[in-house]
Short mmCIF file of N, CA, C and O in Angstrom, two decimals:
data_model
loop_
_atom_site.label_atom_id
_atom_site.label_comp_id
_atom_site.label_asym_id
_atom_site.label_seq_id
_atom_site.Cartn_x
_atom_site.Cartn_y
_atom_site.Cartn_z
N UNK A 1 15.85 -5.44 -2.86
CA UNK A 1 14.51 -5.44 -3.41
C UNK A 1 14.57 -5.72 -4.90
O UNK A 1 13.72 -6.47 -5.37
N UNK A 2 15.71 -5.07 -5.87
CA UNK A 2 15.56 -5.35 -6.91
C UNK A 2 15.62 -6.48 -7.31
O UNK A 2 14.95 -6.73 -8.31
N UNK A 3 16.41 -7.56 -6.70
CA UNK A 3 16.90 -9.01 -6.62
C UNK A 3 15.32 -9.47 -6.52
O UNK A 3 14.74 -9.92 -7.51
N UNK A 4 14.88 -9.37 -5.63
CA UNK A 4 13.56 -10.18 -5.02
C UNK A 4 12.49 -10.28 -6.14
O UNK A 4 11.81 -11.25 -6.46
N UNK A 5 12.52 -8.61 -6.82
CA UNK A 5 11.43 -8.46 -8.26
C UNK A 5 11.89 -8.82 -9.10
O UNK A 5 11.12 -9.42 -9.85
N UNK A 6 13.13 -8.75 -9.49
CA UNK A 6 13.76 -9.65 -10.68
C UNK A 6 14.17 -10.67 -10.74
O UNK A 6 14.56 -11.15 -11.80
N UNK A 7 14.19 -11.41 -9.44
CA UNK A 7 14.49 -12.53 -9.38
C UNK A 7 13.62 -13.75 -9.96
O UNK A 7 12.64 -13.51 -10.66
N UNK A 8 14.04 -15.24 -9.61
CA UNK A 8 12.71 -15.90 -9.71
C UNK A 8 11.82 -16.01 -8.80
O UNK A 8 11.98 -15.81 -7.60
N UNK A 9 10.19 -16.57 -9.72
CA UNK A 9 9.27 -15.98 -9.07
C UNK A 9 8.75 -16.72 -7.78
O UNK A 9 7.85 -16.26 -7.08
N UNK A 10 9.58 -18.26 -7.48
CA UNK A 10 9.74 -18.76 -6.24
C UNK A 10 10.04 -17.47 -5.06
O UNK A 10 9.36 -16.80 -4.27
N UNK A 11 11.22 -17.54 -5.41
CA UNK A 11 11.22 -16.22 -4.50
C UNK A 11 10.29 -15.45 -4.08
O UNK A 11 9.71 -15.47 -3.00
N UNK A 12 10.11 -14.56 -5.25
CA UNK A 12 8.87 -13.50 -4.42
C UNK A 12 7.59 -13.89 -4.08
O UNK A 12 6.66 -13.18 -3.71
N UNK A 13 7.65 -15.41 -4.30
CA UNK A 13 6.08 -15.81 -3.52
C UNK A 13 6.27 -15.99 -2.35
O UNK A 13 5.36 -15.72 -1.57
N UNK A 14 7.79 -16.62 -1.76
CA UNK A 14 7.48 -16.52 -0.15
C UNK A 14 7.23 -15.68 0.63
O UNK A 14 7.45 -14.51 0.35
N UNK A 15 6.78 -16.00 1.67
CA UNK A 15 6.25 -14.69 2.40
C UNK A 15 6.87 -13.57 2.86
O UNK A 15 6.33 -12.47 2.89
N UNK A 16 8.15 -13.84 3.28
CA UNK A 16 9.03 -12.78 3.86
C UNK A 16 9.28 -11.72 2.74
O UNK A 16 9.10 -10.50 2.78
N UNK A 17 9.85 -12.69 1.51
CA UNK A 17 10.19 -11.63 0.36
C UNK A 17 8.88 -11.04 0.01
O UNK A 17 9.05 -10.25 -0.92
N UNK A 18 7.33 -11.13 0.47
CA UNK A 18 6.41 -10.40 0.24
C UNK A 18 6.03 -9.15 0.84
O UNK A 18 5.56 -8.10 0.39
N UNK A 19 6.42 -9.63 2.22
CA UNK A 19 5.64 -8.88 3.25
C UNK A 19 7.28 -7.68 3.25
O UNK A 19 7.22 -6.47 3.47
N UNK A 20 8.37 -8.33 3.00
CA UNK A 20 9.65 -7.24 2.68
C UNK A 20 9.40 -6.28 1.89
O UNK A 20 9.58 -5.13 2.30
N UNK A 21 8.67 -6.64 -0.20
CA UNK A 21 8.46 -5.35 -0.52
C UNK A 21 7.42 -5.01 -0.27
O UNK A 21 7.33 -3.82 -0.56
N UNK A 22 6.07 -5.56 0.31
CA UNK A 22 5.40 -4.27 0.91
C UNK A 22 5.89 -3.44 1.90
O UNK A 22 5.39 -2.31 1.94
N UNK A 23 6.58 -3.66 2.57
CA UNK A 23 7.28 -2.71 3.66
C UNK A 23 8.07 -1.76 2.86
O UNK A 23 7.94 -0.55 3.04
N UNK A 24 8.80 -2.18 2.07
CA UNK A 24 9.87 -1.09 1.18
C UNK A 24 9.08 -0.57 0.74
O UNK A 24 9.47 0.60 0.76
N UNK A 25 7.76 -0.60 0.12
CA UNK A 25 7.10 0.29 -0.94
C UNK A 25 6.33 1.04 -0.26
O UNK A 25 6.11 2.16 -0.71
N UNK A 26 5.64 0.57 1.19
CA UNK A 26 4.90 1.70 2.34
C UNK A 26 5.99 2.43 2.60
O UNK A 26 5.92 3.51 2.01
N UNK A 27 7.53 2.21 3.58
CA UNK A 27 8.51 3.04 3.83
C UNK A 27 9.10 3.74 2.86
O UNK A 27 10.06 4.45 3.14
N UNK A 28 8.50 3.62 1.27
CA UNK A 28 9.23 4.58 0.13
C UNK A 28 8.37 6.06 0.58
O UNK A 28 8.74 7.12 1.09
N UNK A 29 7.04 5.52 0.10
CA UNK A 29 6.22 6.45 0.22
C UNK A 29 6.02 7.37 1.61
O UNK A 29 5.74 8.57 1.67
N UNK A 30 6.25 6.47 2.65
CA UNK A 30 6.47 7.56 4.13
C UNK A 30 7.44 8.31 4.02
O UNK A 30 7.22 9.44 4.46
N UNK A 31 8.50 8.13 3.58
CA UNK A 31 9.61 8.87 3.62
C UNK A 31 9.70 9.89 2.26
O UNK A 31 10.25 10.98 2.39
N UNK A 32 9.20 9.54 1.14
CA UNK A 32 9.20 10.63 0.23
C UNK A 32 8.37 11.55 0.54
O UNK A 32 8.74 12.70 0.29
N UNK A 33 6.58 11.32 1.36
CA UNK A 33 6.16 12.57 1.02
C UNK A 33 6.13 12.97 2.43
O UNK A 33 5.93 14.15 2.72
N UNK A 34 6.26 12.28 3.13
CA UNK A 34 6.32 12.58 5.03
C UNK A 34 7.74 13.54 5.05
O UNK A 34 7.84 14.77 5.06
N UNK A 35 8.67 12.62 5.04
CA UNK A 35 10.22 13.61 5.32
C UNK A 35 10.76 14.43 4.57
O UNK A 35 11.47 15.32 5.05
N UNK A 36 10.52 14.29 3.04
CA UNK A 36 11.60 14.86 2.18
C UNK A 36 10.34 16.03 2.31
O UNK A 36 10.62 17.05 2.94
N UNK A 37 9.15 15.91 1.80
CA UNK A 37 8.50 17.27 1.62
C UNK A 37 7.56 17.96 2.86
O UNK A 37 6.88 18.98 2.89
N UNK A 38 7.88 16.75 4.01
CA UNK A 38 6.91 17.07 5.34
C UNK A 38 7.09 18.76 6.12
O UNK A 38 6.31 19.23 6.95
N UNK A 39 8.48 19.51 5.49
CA UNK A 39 8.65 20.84 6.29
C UNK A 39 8.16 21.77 5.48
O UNK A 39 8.03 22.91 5.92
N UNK A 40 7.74 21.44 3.96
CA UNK A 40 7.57 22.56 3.16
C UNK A 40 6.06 22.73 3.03
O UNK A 40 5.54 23.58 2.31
N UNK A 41 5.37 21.81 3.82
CA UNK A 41 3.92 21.65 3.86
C UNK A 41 3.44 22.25 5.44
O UNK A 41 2.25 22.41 5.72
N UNK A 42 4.21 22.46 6.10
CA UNK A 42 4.03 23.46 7.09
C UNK A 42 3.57 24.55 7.11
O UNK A 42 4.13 25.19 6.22
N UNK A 43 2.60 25.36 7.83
CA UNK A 43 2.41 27.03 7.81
C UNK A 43 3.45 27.66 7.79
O UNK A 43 4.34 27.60 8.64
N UNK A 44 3.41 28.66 6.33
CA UNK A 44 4.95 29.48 6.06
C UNK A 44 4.95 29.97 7.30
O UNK A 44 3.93 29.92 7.99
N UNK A 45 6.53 30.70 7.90
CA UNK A 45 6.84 30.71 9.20
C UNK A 45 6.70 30.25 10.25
O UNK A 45 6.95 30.99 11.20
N UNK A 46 6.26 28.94 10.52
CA UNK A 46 6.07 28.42 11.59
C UNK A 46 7.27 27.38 11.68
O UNK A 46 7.49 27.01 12.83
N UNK A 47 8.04 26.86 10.75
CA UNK A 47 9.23 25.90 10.73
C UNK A 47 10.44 26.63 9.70
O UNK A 47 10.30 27.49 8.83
N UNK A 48 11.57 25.98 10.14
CA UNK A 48 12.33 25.57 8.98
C UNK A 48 12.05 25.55 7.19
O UNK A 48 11.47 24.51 6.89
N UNK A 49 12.27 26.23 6.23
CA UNK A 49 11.86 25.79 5.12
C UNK A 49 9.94 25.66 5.07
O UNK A 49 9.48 24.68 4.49
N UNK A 50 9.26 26.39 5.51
CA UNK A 50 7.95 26.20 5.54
C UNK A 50 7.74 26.99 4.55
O UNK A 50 8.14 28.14 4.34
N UNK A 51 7.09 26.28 3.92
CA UNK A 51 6.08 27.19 2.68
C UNK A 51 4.69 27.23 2.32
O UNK A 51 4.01 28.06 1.72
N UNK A 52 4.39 25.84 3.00
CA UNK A 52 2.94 25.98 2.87
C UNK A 52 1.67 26.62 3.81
O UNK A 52 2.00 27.66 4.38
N UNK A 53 0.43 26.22 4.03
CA UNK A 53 -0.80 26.94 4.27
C UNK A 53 -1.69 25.42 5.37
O UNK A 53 -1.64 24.20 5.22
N UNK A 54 -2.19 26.03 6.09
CA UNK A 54 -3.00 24.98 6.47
C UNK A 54 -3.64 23.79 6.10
O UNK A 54 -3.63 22.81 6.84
N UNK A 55 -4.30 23.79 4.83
CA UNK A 55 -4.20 22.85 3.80
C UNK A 55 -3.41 21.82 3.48
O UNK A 55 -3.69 20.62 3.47
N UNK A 56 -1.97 22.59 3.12
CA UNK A 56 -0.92 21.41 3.04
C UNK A 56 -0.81 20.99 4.21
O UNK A 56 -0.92 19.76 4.26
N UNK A 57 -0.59 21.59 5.45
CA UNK A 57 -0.24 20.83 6.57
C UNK A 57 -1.42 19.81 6.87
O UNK A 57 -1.14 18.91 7.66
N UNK A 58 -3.13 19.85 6.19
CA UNK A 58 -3.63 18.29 7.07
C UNK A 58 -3.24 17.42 5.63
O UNK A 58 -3.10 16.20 5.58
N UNK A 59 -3.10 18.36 4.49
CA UNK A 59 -2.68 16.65 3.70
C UNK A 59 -1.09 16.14 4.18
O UNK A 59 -0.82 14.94 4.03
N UNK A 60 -0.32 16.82 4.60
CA UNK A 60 1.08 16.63 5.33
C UNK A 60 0.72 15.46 6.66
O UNK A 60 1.52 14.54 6.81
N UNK A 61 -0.29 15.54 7.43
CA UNK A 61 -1.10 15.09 8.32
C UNK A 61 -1.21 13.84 7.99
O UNK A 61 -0.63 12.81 8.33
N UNK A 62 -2.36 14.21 7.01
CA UNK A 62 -2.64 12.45 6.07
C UNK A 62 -1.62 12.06 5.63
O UNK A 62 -1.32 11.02 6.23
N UNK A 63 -1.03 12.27 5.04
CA UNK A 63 -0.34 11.13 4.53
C UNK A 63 0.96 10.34 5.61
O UNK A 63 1.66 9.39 5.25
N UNK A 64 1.01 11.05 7.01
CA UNK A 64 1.77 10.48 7.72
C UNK A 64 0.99 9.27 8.38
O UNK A 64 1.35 8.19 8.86
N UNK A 65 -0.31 9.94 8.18
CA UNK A 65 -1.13 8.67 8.90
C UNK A 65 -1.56 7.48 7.69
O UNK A 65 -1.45 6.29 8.00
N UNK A 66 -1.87 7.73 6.79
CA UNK A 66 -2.02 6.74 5.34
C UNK A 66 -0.57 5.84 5.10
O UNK A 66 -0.61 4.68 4.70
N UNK A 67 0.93 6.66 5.47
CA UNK A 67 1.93 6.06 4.50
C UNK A 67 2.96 5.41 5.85
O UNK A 67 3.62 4.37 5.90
N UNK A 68 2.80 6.36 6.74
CA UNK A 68 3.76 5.77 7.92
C UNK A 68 3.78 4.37 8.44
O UNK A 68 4.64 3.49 8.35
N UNK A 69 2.24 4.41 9.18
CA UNK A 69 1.83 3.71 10.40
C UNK A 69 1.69 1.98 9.36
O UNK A 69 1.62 0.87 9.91
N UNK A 70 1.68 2.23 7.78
CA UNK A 70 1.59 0.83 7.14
C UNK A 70 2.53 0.29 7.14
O UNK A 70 2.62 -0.93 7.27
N UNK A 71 3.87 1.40 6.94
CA UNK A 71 5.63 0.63 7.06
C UNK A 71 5.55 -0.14 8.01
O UNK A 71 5.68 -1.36 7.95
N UNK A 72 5.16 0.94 9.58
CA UNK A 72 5.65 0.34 10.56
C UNK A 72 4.83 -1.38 11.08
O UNK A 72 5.35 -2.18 11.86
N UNK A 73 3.46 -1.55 10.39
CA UNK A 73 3.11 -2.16 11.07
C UNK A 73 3.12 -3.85 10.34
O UNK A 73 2.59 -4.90 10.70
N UNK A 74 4.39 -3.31 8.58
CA UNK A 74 4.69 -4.77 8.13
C UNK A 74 6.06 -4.86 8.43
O UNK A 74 6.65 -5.90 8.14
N UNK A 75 6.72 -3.81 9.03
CA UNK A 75 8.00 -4.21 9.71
C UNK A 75 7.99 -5.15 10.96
O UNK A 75 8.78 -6.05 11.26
N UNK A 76 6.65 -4.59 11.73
CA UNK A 76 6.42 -6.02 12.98
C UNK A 76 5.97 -7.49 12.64
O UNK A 76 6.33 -8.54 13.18
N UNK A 77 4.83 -7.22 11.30
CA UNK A 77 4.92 -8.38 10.74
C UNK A 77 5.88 -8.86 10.27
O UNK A 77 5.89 -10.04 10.63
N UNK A 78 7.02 -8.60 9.45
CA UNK A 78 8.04 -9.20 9.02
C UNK A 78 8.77 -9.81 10.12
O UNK A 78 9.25 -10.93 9.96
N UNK A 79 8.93 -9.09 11.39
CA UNK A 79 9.69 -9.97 12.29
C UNK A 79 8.58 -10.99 12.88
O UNK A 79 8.85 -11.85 13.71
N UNK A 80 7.64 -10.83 12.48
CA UNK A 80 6.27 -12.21 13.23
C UNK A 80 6.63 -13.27 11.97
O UNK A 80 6.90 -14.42 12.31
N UNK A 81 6.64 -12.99 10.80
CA UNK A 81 7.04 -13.87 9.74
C UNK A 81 8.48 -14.82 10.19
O UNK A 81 8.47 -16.05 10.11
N UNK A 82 9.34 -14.26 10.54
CA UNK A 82 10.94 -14.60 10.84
C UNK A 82 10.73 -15.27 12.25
O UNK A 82 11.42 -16.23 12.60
N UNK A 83 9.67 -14.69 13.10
CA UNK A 83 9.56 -15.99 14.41
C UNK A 83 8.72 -17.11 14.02
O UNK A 83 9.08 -18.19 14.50
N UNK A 84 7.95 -17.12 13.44
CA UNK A 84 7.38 -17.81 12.63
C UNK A 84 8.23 -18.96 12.07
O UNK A 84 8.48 -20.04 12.60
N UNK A 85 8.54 -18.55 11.09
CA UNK A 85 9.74 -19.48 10.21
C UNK A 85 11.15 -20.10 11.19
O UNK A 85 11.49 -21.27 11.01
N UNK A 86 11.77 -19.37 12.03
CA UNK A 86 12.82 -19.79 12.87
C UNK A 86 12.37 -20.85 14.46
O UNK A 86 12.90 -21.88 14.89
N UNK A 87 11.64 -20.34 14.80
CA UNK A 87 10.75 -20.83 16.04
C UNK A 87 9.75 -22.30 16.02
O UNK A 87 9.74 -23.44 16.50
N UNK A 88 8.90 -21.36 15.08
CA UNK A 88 8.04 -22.50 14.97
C UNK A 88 8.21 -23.19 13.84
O UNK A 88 7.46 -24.17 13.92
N UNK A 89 8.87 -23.21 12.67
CA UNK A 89 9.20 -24.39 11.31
C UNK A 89 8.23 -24.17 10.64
O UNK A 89 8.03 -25.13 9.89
N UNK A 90 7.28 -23.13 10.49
CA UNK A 90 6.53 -22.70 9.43
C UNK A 90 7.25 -22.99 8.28
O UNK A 90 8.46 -23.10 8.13
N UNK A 91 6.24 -23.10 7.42
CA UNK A 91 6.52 -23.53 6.17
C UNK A 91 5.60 -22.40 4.87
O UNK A 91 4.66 -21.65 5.10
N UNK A 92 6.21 -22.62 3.72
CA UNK A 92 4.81 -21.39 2.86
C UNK A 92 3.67 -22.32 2.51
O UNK A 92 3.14 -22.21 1.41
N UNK A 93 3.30 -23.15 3.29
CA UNK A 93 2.29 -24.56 2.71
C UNK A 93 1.09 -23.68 4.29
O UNK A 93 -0.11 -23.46 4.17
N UNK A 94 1.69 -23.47 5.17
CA UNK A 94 1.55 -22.62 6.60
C UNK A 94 1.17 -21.11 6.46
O UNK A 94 0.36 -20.44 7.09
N UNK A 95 1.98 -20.82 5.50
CA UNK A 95 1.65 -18.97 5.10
C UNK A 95 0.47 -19.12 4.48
O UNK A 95 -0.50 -18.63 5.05
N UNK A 96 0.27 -19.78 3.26
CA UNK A 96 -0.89 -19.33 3.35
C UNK A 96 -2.08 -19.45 3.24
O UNK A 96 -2.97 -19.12 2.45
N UNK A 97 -1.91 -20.20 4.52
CA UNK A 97 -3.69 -19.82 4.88
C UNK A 97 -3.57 -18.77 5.59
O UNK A 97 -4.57 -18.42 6.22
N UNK A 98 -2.69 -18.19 5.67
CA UNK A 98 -2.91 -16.69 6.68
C UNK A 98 -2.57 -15.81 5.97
O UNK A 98 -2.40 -14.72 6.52
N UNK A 99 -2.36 -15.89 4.70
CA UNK A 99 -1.91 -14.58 3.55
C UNK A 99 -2.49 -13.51 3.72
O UNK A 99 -2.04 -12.37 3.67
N UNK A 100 -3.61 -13.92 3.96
CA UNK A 100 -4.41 -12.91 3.73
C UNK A 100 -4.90 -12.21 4.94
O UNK A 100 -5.76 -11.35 4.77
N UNK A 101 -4.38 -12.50 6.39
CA UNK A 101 -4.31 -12.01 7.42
C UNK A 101 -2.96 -10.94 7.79
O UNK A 101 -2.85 -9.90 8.46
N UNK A 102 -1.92 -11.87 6.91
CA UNK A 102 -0.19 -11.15 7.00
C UNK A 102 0.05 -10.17 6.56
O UNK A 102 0.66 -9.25 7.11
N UNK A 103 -0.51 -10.23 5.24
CA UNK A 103 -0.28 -9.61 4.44
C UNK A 103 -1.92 -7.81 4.44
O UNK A 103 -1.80 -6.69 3.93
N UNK A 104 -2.74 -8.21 4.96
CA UNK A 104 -3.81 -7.28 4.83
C UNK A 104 -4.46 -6.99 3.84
O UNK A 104 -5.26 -6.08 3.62
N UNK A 105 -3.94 -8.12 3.01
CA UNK A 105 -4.38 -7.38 1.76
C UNK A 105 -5.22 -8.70 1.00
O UNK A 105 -5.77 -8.54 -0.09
#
């Protein structure tokens, strides 16, 4: 990823290297506040390491549903990008007119 942002900016206009760091930057955020802090937002005694109150557990809630389900669903795009490009000879002249379908944004 660091290559891709520091690289040149050919690079990070194609699509794969796009739709790649949006996936790294949804899967940062699923995994920092989903896994690393997802047990301590639990009702104290009900888990492992639980410390929190009902409260934390629906924002624990949300954010699995806000940060998760976006990783997962530019990780399928990324492999629709890669059949795309291998299969059919897409080209980025081809991406984008659908940028803005691929990408969601």
């Amino acid at each position: 990823i660091r290559d891709l942002v520091k690289g040149p900016r050919a690079k990070r206009e194609q699509m794969s290297s796009r739709v790649l760091i949006a996936m790294n930057i949804t899967d940062l955020l699923a995994t920092s506040i989903v896994h690393v802090i997802g047990t301590w937002f639990v009702p104290k005694g009900t888990a492992f390491w639980s410390a929190g109150n009902e409260h934390t557990c629906d924002i624990s809630g949300w954010s699995l549903t806000l940060f998760y389900f976006p990783a997962l669903v530019y990780n399928a795009t990324l492999s629709i990008v890669f059949v795309l490009i291998v299969r059919y000879s897409w080209r980025e002249e081809d991406f984008r007119k659908w940028s803005y379908f691929i990408l969601g944004s």
